[in-house]
Coordinates of C-alpha atoms in Angstrom, one line a residue:
X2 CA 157.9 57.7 66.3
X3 CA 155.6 54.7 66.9
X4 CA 154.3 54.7 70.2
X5 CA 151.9 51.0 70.0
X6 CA 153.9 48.3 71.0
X7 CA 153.3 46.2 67.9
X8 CA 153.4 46.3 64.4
X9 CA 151.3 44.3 61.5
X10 CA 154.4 42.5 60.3
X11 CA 157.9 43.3 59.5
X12 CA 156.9 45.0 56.2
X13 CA 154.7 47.5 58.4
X14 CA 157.5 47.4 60.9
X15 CA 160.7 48.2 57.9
X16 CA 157.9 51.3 56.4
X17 CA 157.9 53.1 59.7
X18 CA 161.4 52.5 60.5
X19 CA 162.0 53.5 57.2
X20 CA 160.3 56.7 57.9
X21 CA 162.2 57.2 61.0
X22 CA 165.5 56.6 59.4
X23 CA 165.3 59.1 56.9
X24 CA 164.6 62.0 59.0
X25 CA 168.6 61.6 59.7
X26 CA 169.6 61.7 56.0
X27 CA 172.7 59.6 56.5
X28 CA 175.2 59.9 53.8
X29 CA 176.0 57.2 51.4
X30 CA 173.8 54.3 53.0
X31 CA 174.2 50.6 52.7
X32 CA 171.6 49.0 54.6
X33 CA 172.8 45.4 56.0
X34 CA 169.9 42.7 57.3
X35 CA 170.6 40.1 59.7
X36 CA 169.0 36.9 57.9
X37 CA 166.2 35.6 57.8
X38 CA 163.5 37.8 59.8
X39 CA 165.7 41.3 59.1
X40 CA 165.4 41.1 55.1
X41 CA 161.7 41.8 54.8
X42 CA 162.3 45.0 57.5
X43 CA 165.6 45.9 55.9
X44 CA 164.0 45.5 52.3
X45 CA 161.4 48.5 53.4
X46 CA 164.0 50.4 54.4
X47 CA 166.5 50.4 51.3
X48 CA 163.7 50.7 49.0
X49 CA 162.9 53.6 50.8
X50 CA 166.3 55.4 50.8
X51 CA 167.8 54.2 47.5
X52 CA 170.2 52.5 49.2
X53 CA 171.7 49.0 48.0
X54 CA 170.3 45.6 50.1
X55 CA 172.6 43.1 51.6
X56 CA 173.1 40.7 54.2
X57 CA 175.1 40.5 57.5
X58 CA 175.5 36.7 57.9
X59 CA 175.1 36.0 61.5
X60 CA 173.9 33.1 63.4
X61 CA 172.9 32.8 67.0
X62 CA 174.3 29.7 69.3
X63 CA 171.3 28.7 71.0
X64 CA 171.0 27.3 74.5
X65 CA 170.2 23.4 74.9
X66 CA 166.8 23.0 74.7
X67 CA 165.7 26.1 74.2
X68 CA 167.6 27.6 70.7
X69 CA 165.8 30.5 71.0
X70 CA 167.7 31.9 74.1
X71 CA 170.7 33.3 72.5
X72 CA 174.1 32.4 74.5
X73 CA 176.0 33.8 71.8
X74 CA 176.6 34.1 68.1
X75 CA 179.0 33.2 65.0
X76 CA 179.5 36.0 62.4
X77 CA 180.4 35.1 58.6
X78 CA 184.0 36.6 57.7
X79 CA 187.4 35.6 56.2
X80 CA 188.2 34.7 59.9
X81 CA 184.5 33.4 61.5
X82 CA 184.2 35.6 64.7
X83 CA 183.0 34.0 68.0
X84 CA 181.0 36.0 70.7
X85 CA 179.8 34.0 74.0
X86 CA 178.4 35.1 77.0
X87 CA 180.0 32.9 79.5
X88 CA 177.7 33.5 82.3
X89 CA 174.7 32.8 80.1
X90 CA 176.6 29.7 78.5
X91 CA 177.0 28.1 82.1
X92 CA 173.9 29.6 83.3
X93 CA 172.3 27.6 80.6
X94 CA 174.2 24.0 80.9
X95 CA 176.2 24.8 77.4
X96 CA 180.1 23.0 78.0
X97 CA 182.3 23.3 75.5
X98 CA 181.7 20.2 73.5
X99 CA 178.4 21.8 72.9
X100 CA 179.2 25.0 71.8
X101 CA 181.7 23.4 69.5
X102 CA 179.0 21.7 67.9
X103 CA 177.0 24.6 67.8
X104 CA 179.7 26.5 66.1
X105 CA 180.0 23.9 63.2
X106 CA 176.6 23.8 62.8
X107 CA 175.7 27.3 62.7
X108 CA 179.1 27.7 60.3
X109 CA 177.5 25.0 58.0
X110 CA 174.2 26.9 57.8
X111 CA 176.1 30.1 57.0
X112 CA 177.7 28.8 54.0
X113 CA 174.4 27.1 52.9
X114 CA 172.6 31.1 53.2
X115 CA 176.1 32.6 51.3
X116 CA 175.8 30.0 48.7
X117 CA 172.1 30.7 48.2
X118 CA 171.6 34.8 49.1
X119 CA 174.8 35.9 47.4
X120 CA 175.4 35.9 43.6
X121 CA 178.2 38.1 43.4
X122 CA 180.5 39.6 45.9
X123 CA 179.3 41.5 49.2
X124 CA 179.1 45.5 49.0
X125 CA 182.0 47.6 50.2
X126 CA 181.3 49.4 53.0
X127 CA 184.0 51.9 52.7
X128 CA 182.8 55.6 53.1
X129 CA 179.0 54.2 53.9
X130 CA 176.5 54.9 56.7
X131 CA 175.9 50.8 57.1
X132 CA 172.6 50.4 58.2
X133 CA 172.4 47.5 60.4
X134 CA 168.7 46.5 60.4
X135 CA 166.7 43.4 62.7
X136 CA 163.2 42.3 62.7
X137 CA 163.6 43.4 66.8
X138 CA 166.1 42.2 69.3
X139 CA 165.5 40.3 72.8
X140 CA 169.1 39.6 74.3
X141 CA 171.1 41.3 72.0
X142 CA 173.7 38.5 72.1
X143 CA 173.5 38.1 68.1
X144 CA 173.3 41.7 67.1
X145 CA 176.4 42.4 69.6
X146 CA 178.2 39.9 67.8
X147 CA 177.1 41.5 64.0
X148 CA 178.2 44.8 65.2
X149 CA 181.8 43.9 66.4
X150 CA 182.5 42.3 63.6
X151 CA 181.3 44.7 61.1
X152 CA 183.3 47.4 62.8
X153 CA 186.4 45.6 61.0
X154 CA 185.0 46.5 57.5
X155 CA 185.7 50.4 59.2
X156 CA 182.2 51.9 57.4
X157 CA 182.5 55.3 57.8
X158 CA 179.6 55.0 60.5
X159 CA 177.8 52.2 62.0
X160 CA 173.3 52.9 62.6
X161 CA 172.1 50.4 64.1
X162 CA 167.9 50.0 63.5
X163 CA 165.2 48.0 64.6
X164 CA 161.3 48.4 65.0
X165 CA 161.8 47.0 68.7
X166 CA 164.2 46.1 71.1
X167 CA 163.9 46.3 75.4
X168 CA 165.0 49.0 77.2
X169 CA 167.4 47.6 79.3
X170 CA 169.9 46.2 75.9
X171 CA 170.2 49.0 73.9
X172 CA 172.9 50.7 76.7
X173 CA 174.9 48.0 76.0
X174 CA 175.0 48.0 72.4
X175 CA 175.3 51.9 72.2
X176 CA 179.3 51.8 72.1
X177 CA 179.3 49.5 69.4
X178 CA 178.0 51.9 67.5
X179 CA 177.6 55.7 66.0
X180 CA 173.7 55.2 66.6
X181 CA 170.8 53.6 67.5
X182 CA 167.3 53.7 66.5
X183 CA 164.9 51.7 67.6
X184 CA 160.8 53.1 67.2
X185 CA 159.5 50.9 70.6
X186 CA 160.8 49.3 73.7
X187 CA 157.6 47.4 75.1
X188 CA 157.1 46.3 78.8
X189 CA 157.1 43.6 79.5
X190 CA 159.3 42.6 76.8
X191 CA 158.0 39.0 75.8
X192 CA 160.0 37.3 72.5
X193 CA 160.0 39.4 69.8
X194 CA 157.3 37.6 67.4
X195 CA 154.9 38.2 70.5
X196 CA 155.0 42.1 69.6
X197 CA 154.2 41.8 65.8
X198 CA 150.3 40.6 65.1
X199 CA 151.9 38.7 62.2
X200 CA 155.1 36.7 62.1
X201 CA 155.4 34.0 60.0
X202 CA 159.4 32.4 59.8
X203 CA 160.8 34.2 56.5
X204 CA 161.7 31.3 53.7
X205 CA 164.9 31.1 51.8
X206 CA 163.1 31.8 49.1
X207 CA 161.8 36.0 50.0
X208 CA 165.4 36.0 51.3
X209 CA 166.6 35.7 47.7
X210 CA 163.4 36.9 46.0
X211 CA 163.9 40.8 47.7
X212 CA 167.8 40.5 47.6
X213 CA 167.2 40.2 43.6
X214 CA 164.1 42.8 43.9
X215 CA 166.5 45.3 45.4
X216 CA 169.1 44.8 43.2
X217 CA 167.0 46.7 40.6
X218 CA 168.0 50.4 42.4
X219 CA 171.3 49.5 42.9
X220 CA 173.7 51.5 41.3
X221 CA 176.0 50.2 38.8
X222 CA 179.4 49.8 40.3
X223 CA 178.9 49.2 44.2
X224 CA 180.2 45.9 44.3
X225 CA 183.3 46.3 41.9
X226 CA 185.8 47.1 44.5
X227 CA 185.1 44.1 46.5
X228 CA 185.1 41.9 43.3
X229 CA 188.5 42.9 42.5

């Protein structure tokens, strides 16, 4: 278990969550990274267990002026799903007309990220331990979102894992899931970047260049029920 309250960057953070992970020896994992900042830590992770890489598409609605303070969150799907907290929406100043065009936006940006990160069809989940993984989580708003949605897919369990996250979120995101595993939970929580010494925005271009990278472990045949 890591005790410091940061980590070098999120491939230091993914090796010891890694480590942490496989202590549990979940059956039949898929590990599933919340794009951008979660593929670099989720990359660590499957390369470590053998286990195929993909991406959970989700997007965070951002408040006005300040897009970094989650009010909610749009997950990728045959049928988009829509999660806001309505006390932090009006809290914030967000009416509707501006989470509308928030959720266009972010929809937009989602289809750019399939179009680019996907070259073939997503991985079943059925009878898998899906692995959701994060670069660290301050509201919990976007992860809450990724979580019910991905319960539709009906994995045969849901871990949810992440190098840090505070205290006080992780009871609520408990229920929405079989487990959770998070290495620290620093006070004062500050934005998550704050508690890595190095956090440099993740491009498009890792995003694809260790979804490709991982492919090379993946077994043959994980994706042909979903390309059917």
């Amino acid at each position: 278990m890591v005790t410091q309250a940061s980590f070098r960057d999120r491939k230091d953070a993914g090796q010891a969550l890694a480590k942490e992970i496989d202590a549990f020896a979940f059956e039949n994992p898929v590990v599933l990274a919340l794009p951008r900042g979660g593929v670099p830590v989720g990359f660590e992770v499957a390369k470590a267990l053998g286990a195929p890489l993909d991406v959970l598409m989700v997007r965070k609605i951002g408040a006005p002026g300040h897009e970094e303070y989650g009010i909610g969150a749009l997950v990728d799907g045959a049928a988009p799903q829509v999660v806001i907290d309505e006390d932090a929406a009006r809290m914030a100043g967000a009416n509707q007309d501006y989470i509308d065009m928030q959720i266009a936006r972010q929809l937009a940006e989602i289809e750019r990220r399939r179009a680019l990160y996907r070259t073939g069809p997503a991985i079943s989940l059925a009878g898998r331990t899906a692995i959701v993984v994060d670069d660290g989580i301050a509201t919990g708003r976007t992860v809450r979102a990724a979580l019910k949605a991905l319960a539709r897919a009906r994995p045969a369990k849901i871990v949810l894992a992440v190098p840090l996250a505070p205290d006080e979120v992780l009871p609520e995101l408990e229920p929405l899931c079989d487990q959770v595993i998070c290495l620290a939970s620093p006070f004062p929580f500050y934005a998550v970047g704050m508690h890595y010494l190095r956090f440099d925005q993740t491009s498009d271009e890792e995003v694809v260049r260790l979804l490709a990278e991982a492919k090379l472990w993946e077994k043959p045949g994980v994706r042909e029920t979903e390309a059917n």
